[in-house]
Short mmCIF file of C-alpha atoms in Angstrom, two decimals:
data_model
loop_
_atom_site.label_atom_id
_atom_site.label_comp_id
_atom_site.label_asym_id
_atom_site.label_seq_id
_atom_site.Cartn_x
_atom_site.Cartn_y
_atom_site.Cartn_z
CA MET A 1 0.01 0.00 0.01
CA SER A 2 1.08 3.57 -0.61
CA THR A 3 1.77 6.04 2.22
CA SER A 4 -1.57 7.79 1.63
CA GLU A 5 -3.45 4.45 1.70
CA THR A 6 -1.87 3.34 4.97
CA HIS A 7 -2.44 6.77 6.45
CA ASP A 8 -6.14 6.52 5.57
CA LEU A 9 -6.28 3.01 7.04
CA LEU A 10 -4.73 4.17 10.29
CA ARG A 11 -7.14 7.10 10.40
CA ARG A 12 -10.03 4.63 10.07
CA ILE A 13 -8.59 2.46 12.86
CA LEU A 14 -8.31 5.43 15.19
CA ASP A 15 -11.74 6.77 14.27
CA TYR A 16 -14.40 6.01 16.87
CA SER A 17 -16.67 4.36 14.29
CA SER A 18 -14.25 1.42 14.20
CA ARG A 19 -13.93 0.97 17.93
CA ALA A 20 -16.39 -1.93 18.23
CA ASP A 21 -14.45 -4.07 15.73
CA PRO A 22 -11.04 -2.86 14.51
CA TYR A 23 -9.84 -6.36 13.66
CA PRO A 24 -10.73 -6.40 9.94
CA LEU A 25 -8.80 -3.13 9.61
CA TYR A 26 -5.80 -4.67 11.40
CA GLU A 27 -5.95 -7.48 8.84
CA GLU A 28 -5.64 -4.94 6.05
CA LEU A 29 -2.86 -3.13 7.87
CA ARG A 30 -0.75 -6.29 8.25
CA ARG A 31 -0.37 -6.45 4.46
CA THR A 32 2.23 -3.72 4.99
CA PRO A 33 4.05 -4.79 8.17
CA VAL A 34 5.84 -1.42 8.50
CA ALA A 35 3.85 1.49 7.11
CA GLN A 36 5.18 5.02 6.91
CA GLN A 37 2.64 7.74 7.62
CA ALA A 38 2.30 11.19 6.11
CA ASP A 39 3.76 12.82 9.24
CA GLY A 40 6.93 10.68 9.05
CA SER A 41 5.95 8.21 11.75
CA TYR A 42 5.85 4.41 11.23
CA VAL A 43 3.12 1.92 12.13
CA VAL A 44 4.16 -1.70 12.82
CA SER A 45 1.37 -4.29 12.78
CA THR A 46 2.81 -7.84 12.51
CA TYR A 47 3.74 -10.11 15.42
CA ARG A 48 7.36 -10.84 14.60
CA GLU A 49 8.26 -7.23 13.92
CA ILE A 50 6.50 -5.95 17.04
CA ALA A 51 8.07 -8.61 19.25
CA ASP A 52 11.53 -7.87 17.84
CA LEU A 53 11.15 -4.14 18.42
CA LEU A 54 9.95 -4.63 22.01
CA HIS A 55 13.29 -6.33 22.66
CA ASP A 56 15.41 -3.98 20.54
CA PRO A 57 17.83 -1.79 22.54
CA HIS A 58 17.78 0.73 19.68
CA LEU A 59 14.20 1.61 20.50
CA SER A 60 13.60 4.29 23.13
CA SER A 61 10.72 4.91 25.51
CA ASP A 62 12.01 8.39 26.32
CA VAL A 63 9.99 11.11 24.60
CA ARG A 64 13.08 13.29 24.41
CA ASN A 65 14.50 10.99 21.75
CA LEU A 66 11.73 11.85 19.30
CA SER A 67 12.68 14.31 16.57
CA ARG A 68 9.09 15.61 16.57
CA PRO A 69 7.80 16.60 20.06
CA MET A 70 4.72 14.92 21.43
CA PRO A 71 1.89 17.35 22.27
CA ALA A 72 1.10 15.78 25.64
CA ALA A 73 4.74 15.62 26.85
CA GLU A 74 5.25 16.98 30.38
CA SER A 75 8.84 18.06 30.46
CA GLU A 76 8.50 19.53 33.96
CA ALA A 77 7.31 16.26 35.54
CA THR A 78 9.46 13.36 36.71
CA PRO A 79 8.57 10.58 34.26
CA ALA A 80 7.52 7.09 35.38
CA PHE A 81 9.97 4.34 34.58
CA ILE A 82 7.72 3.12 31.75
CA ASN A 83 8.86 6.27 29.90
CA MET A 84 12.55 5.75 30.65
CA ASP A 85 15.37 3.76 29.09
CA PRO A 86 18.14 1.72 30.79
CA PRO A 87 19.92 2.13 33.10
CA ALA A 88 17.49 4.55 34.86
CA HIS A 89 14.49 2.37 33.91
CA ASP A 90 16.10 -0.82 35.21
CA ARG A 91 17.06 0.74 38.55
CA LEU A 92 13.59 2.16 39.26
CA ARG A 93 11.78 -0.96 38.13
CA ARG A 94 13.97 -3.11 40.41
CA MET A 95 13.22 -0.81 43.34
CA ALA A 96 9.50 -0.96 42.72
CA MET A 97 9.47 -4.74 42.23
CA ARG A 98 11.04 -5.26 45.69
CA HIS A 99 7.58 -4.47 47.06
CA PHE A 100 5.37 -5.69 44.25
CA GLY A 101 6.50 -9.14 43.26
CA PRO A 102 9.30 -11.70 42.89
CA PRO A 103 11.92 -12.28 44.06
CA HIS A 104 11.50 -10.12 47.21
CA THR A 105 7.72 -10.34 47.67
CA PRO A 106 6.82 -13.46 45.70
CA ASP A 107 3.53 -14.01 47.50
CA LEU A 108 2.08 -10.48 47.20
CA VAL A 109 -0.52 -11.32 44.55
CA THR A 110 -1.57 -14.66 45.96
CA SER A 111 -1.80 -13.21 49.48
CA LEU A 112 -4.43 -10.79 48.18
CA ASP A 113 -6.78 -13.63 47.11
CA PRO A 114 -9.04 -13.46 50.21
CA ASP A 115 -9.44 -9.65 49.88
CA LEU A 116 -10.00 -9.91 46.12
CA SER A 117 -12.67 -12.59 46.57
CA GLU A 118 -14.37 -10.63 49.33
CA THR A 119 -14.50 -7.45 47.21
CA VAL A 120 -15.82 -9.33 44.19
CA GLY A 121 -18.45 -11.10 46.28
CA GLY A 122 -19.62 -7.84 47.82
CA LEU A 123 -19.97 -6.17 44.43
CA ILE A 124 -21.99 -9.11 43.05
CA ASP A 125 -24.17 -9.01 46.19
CA GLY A 126 -24.96 -5.46 45.18
CA PHE A 127 -26.62 -6.74 41.96
CA ALA A 128 -29.52 -8.04 44.04
CA GLY A 129 -32.84 -6.52 43.03
CA LYS A 130 -31.49 -4.93 39.87
CA ASP A 131 -33.26 -5.65 36.60
CA ARG A 132 -30.23 -4.50 34.64
CA ILE A 133 -26.53 -4.62 35.57
CA ASP A 134 -23.74 -2.53 34.13
CA ILE A 135 -20.65 -4.73 34.36
CA VAL A 136 -18.47 -1.59 34.03
CA ASP A 137 -19.97 0.81 36.55
CA ASP A 138 -21.30 -1.81 38.96
CA PHE A 139 -18.32 -4.14 38.91
CA ALA A 140 -15.26 -3.81 36.66
CA TYR A 141 -14.57 -0.18 37.52
CA PRO A 142 -14.92 -0.18 41.34
CA PHE A 143 -13.07 -3.51 41.80
CA PRO A 144 -9.54 -2.60 40.63
CA VAL A 145 -9.88 0.91 42.07
CA ALA A 146 -10.44 -0.61 45.49
CA VAL A 147 -7.47 -2.94 45.02
CA ILE A 148 -4.94 -0.34 43.88
CA CYS A 149 -6.05 2.18 46.48
CA HIS A 150 -5.63 -0.51 49.14
CA LEU A 151 -2.10 -1.28 47.90
CA LEU A 152 -1.08 2.39 47.82
CA GLY A 153 -2.77 3.27 51.10
CA VAL A 154 -5.34 5.66 49.59
CA PRO A 155 -8.42 6.34 51.76
CA ARG A 156 -11.56 4.79 50.34
CA GLU A 157 -13.45 8.08 50.51
CA ASP A 158 -11.01 9.58 47.98
CA GLU A 159 -11.64 6.94 45.29
CA PRO A 160 -14.29 9.05 43.40
CA ARG A 161 -11.67 11.80 42.94
CA PHE A 162 -9.29 9.24 41.50
CA SER A 163 -11.96 8.09 39.05
CA ARG A 164 -12.33 11.60 37.60
CA TRP A 165 -8.59 12.12 37.31
CA VAL A 166 -7.94 8.76 35.72
CA ASN A 167 -10.69 9.32 33.14
CA ASP A 168 -9.19 12.68 32.10
CA VAL A 169 -5.67 11.23 31.89
CA VAL A 170 -6.77 8.29 29.79
CA ASP A 171 -8.81 10.52 27.46
CA SER A 172 -5.72 12.60 26.78
CA ILE A 173 -3.37 9.70 25.96
CA ASP A 174 -4.33 9.57 22.30
CA TYR A 175 -4.77 13.35 21.87
CA ASP A 176 -4.70 14.36 18.20
CA PRO A 177 -4.25 18.12 17.69
CA GLU A 178 -5.81 17.86 14.22
CA THR A 179 -9.13 16.42 15.36
CA ASP A 180 -9.47 16.82 19.15
CA PRO A 181 -10.37 19.96 21.12
CA LYS A 182 -7.48 21.38 23.15
CA GLU A 183 -9.68 20.97 26.23
CA LYS A 184 -9.03 17.20 26.03
CA LEU A 185 -5.31 17.78 26.38
CA ASP A 186 -5.67 20.48 29.02
CA ASN A 187 -7.93 18.29 31.18
CA GLY A 188 -5.35 15.50 31.01
CA VAL A 189 -2.50 17.83 32.04
CA GLN A 190 -4.53 19.19 34.93
CA ALA A 191 -5.52 15.69 36.05
CA ARG A 192 -1.89 14.56 36.02
CA LYS A 193 -0.94 17.58 38.14
CA ALA A 194 -3.79 16.93 40.60
CA LEU A 195 -2.79 13.27 40.92
CA ARG A 196 0.86 14.14 41.55
CA GLU A 197 -0.07 16.73 44.17
CA TYR A 198 -2.49 14.36 45.94
CA LEU A 199 -0.01 11.44 45.98
CA GLY A 200 2.72 13.79 47.11
CA GLY A 201 0.59 14.81 50.05
CA LEU A 202 -0.03 11.17 51.01
CA LEU A 203 3.66 10.42 50.75
CA GLU A 204 4.53 13.35 52.99
CA GLN A 205 2.28 11.83 55.66
CA ARG A 206 4.23 8.56 55.43
CA HIS A 207 7.65 9.96 56.19
CA GLY A 208 8.64 8.85 59.65
CA LYS A 209 5.50 6.78 59.96
CA PRO A 210 6.16 3.48 58.10
CA GLY A 211 3.19 1.27 57.38
CA ASP A 212 2.25 -1.71 55.22
CA ASP A 213 1.14 0.21 52.15
CA LEU A 214 3.33 0.61 49.05
CA LEU A 215 3.89 4.33 49.51
CA SER A 216 5.23 3.69 52.99
CA GLN A 217 7.47 0.88 51.87
CA LEU A 218 8.97 2.87 49.03
CA ALA A 219 9.49 5.88 51.31
CA HIS A 220 11.50 3.87 53.85
CA ASP A 221 13.36 1.31 51.73
CA ASP A 222 17.14 1.48 51.50
CA GLY A 223 17.82 -1.46 49.16
CA PRO A 224 20.87 -2.21 47.06
CA ASP A 225 19.82 0.49 44.56
CA GLY A 226 19.37 3.13 47.22
CA ARG A 227 16.10 4.91 47.94
CA MET A 228 13.71 6.51 45.47
CA THR A 229 13.27 10.25 45.68
CA ASP A 230 9.81 11.53 46.56
CA GLU A 231 9.33 12.57 42.92
CA GLU A 232 10.19 9.06 41.75
CA ILE A 233 7.82 7.46 44.28
CA VAL A 234 4.97 9.71 43.15
CA ALA A 235 5.67 8.93 39.49
CA THR A 236 5.68 5.19 40.25
CA ALA A 237 2.47 5.38 42.24
CA ASN A 238 0.85 7.41 39.46
CA LEU A 239 1.84 4.75 36.94
CA LEU A 240 0.41 1.94 39.08
CA LEU A 241 -2.83 3.77 39.57
CA ILE A 242 -3.53 4.67 35.95
CA ALA A 243 -2.00 1.77 34.04
CA GLY A 244 -2.98 -0.86 36.58
CA HIS A 245 -6.54 0.31 36.93
CA GLU A 246 -7.52 0.97 33.30
CA THR A 247 -6.07 -2.23 31.89
CA THR A 248 -7.89 -4.35 34.50
CA VAL A 249 -11.24 -2.64 33.89
CA ASN A 250 -10.97 -3.33 30.19
CA LEU A 251 -9.73 -6.88 30.63
CA ILE A 252 -12.63 -7.84 32.94
CA THR A 253 -15.20 -6.09 30.73
CA ASN A 254 -13.82 -7.49 27.48
CA GLY A 255 -13.72 -10.88 29.16
CA MET A 256 -17.38 -10.87 30.19
CA LEU A 257 -18.42 -9.63 26.77
CA THR A 258 -16.43 -12.42 25.09
CA LEU A 259 -17.96 -15.06 27.34
CA LEU A 260 -21.46 -13.85 26.63
CA ARG A 261 -20.66 -14.08 22.92
CA HIS A 262 -19.36 -17.62 23.43
CA PRO A 263 -21.95 -19.36 25.66
CA ASP A 264 -20.31 -22.74 25.18
CA VAL A 265 -17.13 -21.43 26.81
CA LEU A 266 -19.15 -19.75 29.55
CA ARG A 267 -20.79 -23.08 30.38
CA ARG A 268 -17.37 -24.77 30.41
CA LEU A 269 -16.03 -22.19 32.85
CA ARG A 270 -19.01 -22.62 35.13
CA ASP A 271 -18.41 -26.37 35.22
CA ASP A 272 -14.61 -26.10 35.41
CA PRO A 273 -13.41 -22.98 37.26
CA ASP A 274 -9.77 -23.93 36.68
CA LEU A 275 -10.34 -23.14 33.00
CA VAL A 276 -10.15 -19.44 33.95
CA VAL A 277 -6.31 -19.44 33.93
CA PRO A 278 -5.78 -20.28 30.25
CA LEU A 279 -8.98 -18.43 29.40
CA VAL A 280 -7.58 -15.13 30.65
CA GLU A 281 -4.42 -15.69 28.65
CA GLU A 282 -6.53 -16.19 25.53
CA LEU A 283 -8.48 -13.02 26.38
CA LEU A 284 -5.20 -11.12 26.50
CA ARG A 285 -4.57 -12.27 22.95
CA TYR A 286 -8.07 -12.16 21.51
CA GLU A 287 -9.59 -9.04 23.18
CA PRO A 288 -6.66 -7.29 24.95
CA PRO A 289 -7.08 -4.23 27.14
CA VAL A 290 -4.21 -2.39 25.43
CA HIS A 291 -4.38 -2.22 21.63
CA ILE A 292 -1.64 0.19 20.77
CA ILE A 293 1.67 1.49 22.12
CA PRO A 294 1.29 4.98 20.62
CA TRP A 295 4.95 5.74 20.32
CA ARG A 296 8.47 4.56 20.62
CA ALA A 297 11.51 6.47 19.29
CA ALA A 298 14.36 5.15 17.17
CA TYR A 299 17.73 5.82 18.88
CA SER A 300 19.40 5.39 15.52
CA ASP A 301 18.48 4.30 12.02
CA ILE A 302 17.00 0.81 12.30
CA THR A 303 15.74 -1.67 9.74
CA VAL A 304 12.36 -3.29 10.32
CA ALA A 305 11.02 -5.77 7.73
CA ASP A 306 13.28 -4.30 5.05
CA THR A 307 12.15 -0.77 5.89
CA VAL A 308 14.72 1.75 7.16
CA VAL A 309 13.31 3.80 10.04
CA PRO A 310 15.33 6.99 10.54
CA GLN A 311 16.73 8.06 13.88
CA GLY A 312 14.20 10.02 15.98
CA SER A 313 11.19 8.66 14.13
CA GLN A 314 7.99 7.89 16.03
CA ILE A 315 7.05 4.21 15.89
CA MET A 316 3.52 3.03 16.73
CA LEU A 317 3.21 -0.62 17.76
CA MET A 318 -0.17 -2.23 17.04
CA LEU A 319 -0.15 -4.88 19.77
CA ALA A 320 -3.70 -6.17 19.17
CA SER A 321 -2.96 -6.59 15.48
CA GLY A 322 0.19 -8.58 16.22
CA SER A 323 -1.75 -10.92 18.53
CA ARG A 324 -4.14 -11.72 15.64
CA ASP A 325 -1.33 -12.32 13.14
CA PRO A 326 -2.04 -15.62 11.27
CA ASN A 327 1.70 -16.08 10.69
CA ARG A 328 2.06 -16.53 14.46
CA PHE A 329 -1.32 -17.89 15.65
CA GLN A 330 -3.39 -20.55 13.97
CA ASP A 331 -6.96 -19.43 13.28
CA PRO A 332 -6.28 -16.19 15.14
CA ASP A 333 -9.84 -14.81 14.95
CA ARG A 334 -11.20 -17.74 16.93
CA PHE A 335 -11.48 -17.49 20.72
CA ASP A 336 -9.85 -20.69 22.00
CA PRO A 337 -9.01 -21.00 25.72
CA ASP A 338 -7.30 -24.33 24.92
CA ARG A 339 -4.74 -22.58 22.70
CA HIS A 340 -1.16 -23.73 23.26
CA ASN A 341 2.03 -21.68 23.05
CA ASN A 342 0.01 -18.53 23.53
CA GLN A 343 2.79 -15.95 23.66
CA HIS A 344 0.49 -13.00 23.06
CA LEU A 345 1.36 -9.31 23.22
CA GLY A 346 -1.48 -8.42 25.56
CA PHE A 347 0.87 -7.01 28.21
CA GLY A 348 3.67 -6.12 25.84
CA SER A 349 7.08 -7.79 26.07
CA GLY A 350 10.75 -7.05 26.79
CA ILE A 351 11.97 -4.77 29.56
CA HIS A 352 8.61 -2.88 29.62
CA LEU A 353 6.48 -6.01 30.07
CA CYS A 354 3.49 -4.85 32.09
CA PHE A 355 4.62 -4.27 35.67
CA GLY A 356 1.16 -5.02 37.11
CA GLY A 357 0.40 -7.95 34.80
CA PRO A 358 0.36 -10.68 37.53
CA LEU A 359 -2.10 -8.69 39.63
CA ALA A 360 -4.34 -7.82 36.65
CA ARG A 361 -4.42 -11.51 35.70
CA ARG A 362 -5.43 -12.62 39.18
CA GLU A 363 -8.08 -9.93 39.55
CA THR A 364 -9.58 -10.93 36.22
CA GLN A 365 -9.46 -14.66 36.98
CA ILE A 366 -11.32 -14.22 40.27
CA ALA A 367 -13.77 -11.72 38.77
CA LEU A 368 -14.79 -13.77 35.74
CA ALA A 369 -14.98 -17.09 37.62
CA GLU A 370 -17.26 -15.58 40.27
CA LEU A 371 -19.44 -13.68 37.78
CA VAL A 372 -20.01 -16.87 35.78
CA ARG A 373 -20.74 -18.89 38.94
CA ARG A 374 -23.24 -16.47 40.44
CA LEU A 375 -25.07 -14.83 37.52
CA ASP A 376 -28.20 -16.63 36.42
CA ARG A 377 -28.39 -16.95 32.61
CA PRO A 378 -26.84 -13.53 31.94
CA ARG A 379 -27.69 -11.90 28.57
CA LEU A 380 -26.33 -8.94 26.69
CA VAL A 381 -28.67 -5.98 26.37
CA ALA A 382 -26.86 -4.53 23.35
CA ASP A 383 -24.18 -5.99 21.10
CA PRO A 384 -21.93 -4.29 20.33
CA PRO A 385 -21.97 -2.22 23.51
CA PRO A 386 -20.91 1.44 23.53
CA TYR A 387 -17.11 1.79 23.64
CA ARG A 388 -14.73 4.21 25.28
CA ARG A 389 -13.29 6.84 22.97
CA SER A 390 -9.69 5.67 23.24
CA PRO A 391 -8.30 3.28 20.58
CA VAL A 392 -5.24 2.76 22.80
CA LEU A 393 -6.93 1.41 25.96
CA ARG A 394 -9.94 -0.23 24.31
CA GLY A 395 -12.98 -1.46 26.10
CA PRO A 396 -16.76 -0.84 26.57
CA VAL A 397 -17.72 2.27 28.49
CA HIS A 398 -20.82 0.33 29.60
CA LEU A 399 -21.74 -3.34 29.36
CA TYR A 400 -25.35 -3.81 30.25
CA ILE A 401 -26.61 -7.34 30.99
CA GLU A 402 -29.84 -8.88 32.21
CA GLN A 403 -30.27 -12.09 34.17
CA ASP A 404 -33.16 -14.21 35.37
CA ALA A 405 -34.76 -13.00 38.58
CA ALA A 406 -33.96 -14.93 41.72
#
């Protein structure tokens, strides 16, 4: 395809009218694995090329390495390690992982199981007497908010404020100055500032008063890499809150939608709850919460699928397209929880593999297994449901279902 044709195809993918089903457009896009756009950026859509780039040390996650500035860049803010390169990225990720997973806290996620199950059960109890349930507002949204706020030590009464801030930040991620009102970007910048100020205030309260929450642990930890600065702790907490919450909301909601579209699999899961583990992995491939990594920067000229990408170029990685690549996955448009060798791109790969992936998996496993067990013949009210605006973090904004009365 020509540059103008691929530019038009990408425009259609990003357009809201395609949100309910972008997969046929991804199929078209994969015909040109590396497609240059009119603005000089490059879109990569095939599994092998995406996977290679995610492991390529010549690819940068630091916005300062782009030759063309990003409109939403916040040069005055300390970036989270997801937007850093080695060695700074590696140091901060190691420091965070000391309190979030193996090898130092290998049982963190599994130790949360009783609390996760109690929260899920309480939310499902709240469905009682309702003729119609919104899986998003009534379940998938409040569940991970409660979990991440618990981990960070955020008071429950402040969760509604977090919801507003997170929505504004997520809305601004894919800001396009050619089509979006500047208010979208400004709201995101203000929400980021409000989040940083709020988390900074919580952190200040933790100094000299160590507790069990993650903010306290990071504020008082002198490990082999030293101690994070307050700015680094706030940036890390901000990352956990936004990335960890939004991906889990979408994964749970996409998962319930997929099960309702595949009643045979829903029945299997009800009869065999252990099926939920491979089922969630297939969800991460088939209907992932993150569809696009909007940008990476080329440190130097690199060659991708016989295409030379110049230094400083923006590279867009179409993760969801790669996970439906027929050159990597047999019958990729079929939802198959029995799929083997399922090395999907649902949580990325390489040094930036999703930091909160283990927790998001466990939350989704418990959520879907319990929903399927307790809902009585659930049915979709509308298919497709209404979707969020973002093509990057893709999922329904509402998922209304009905069930038989008790």
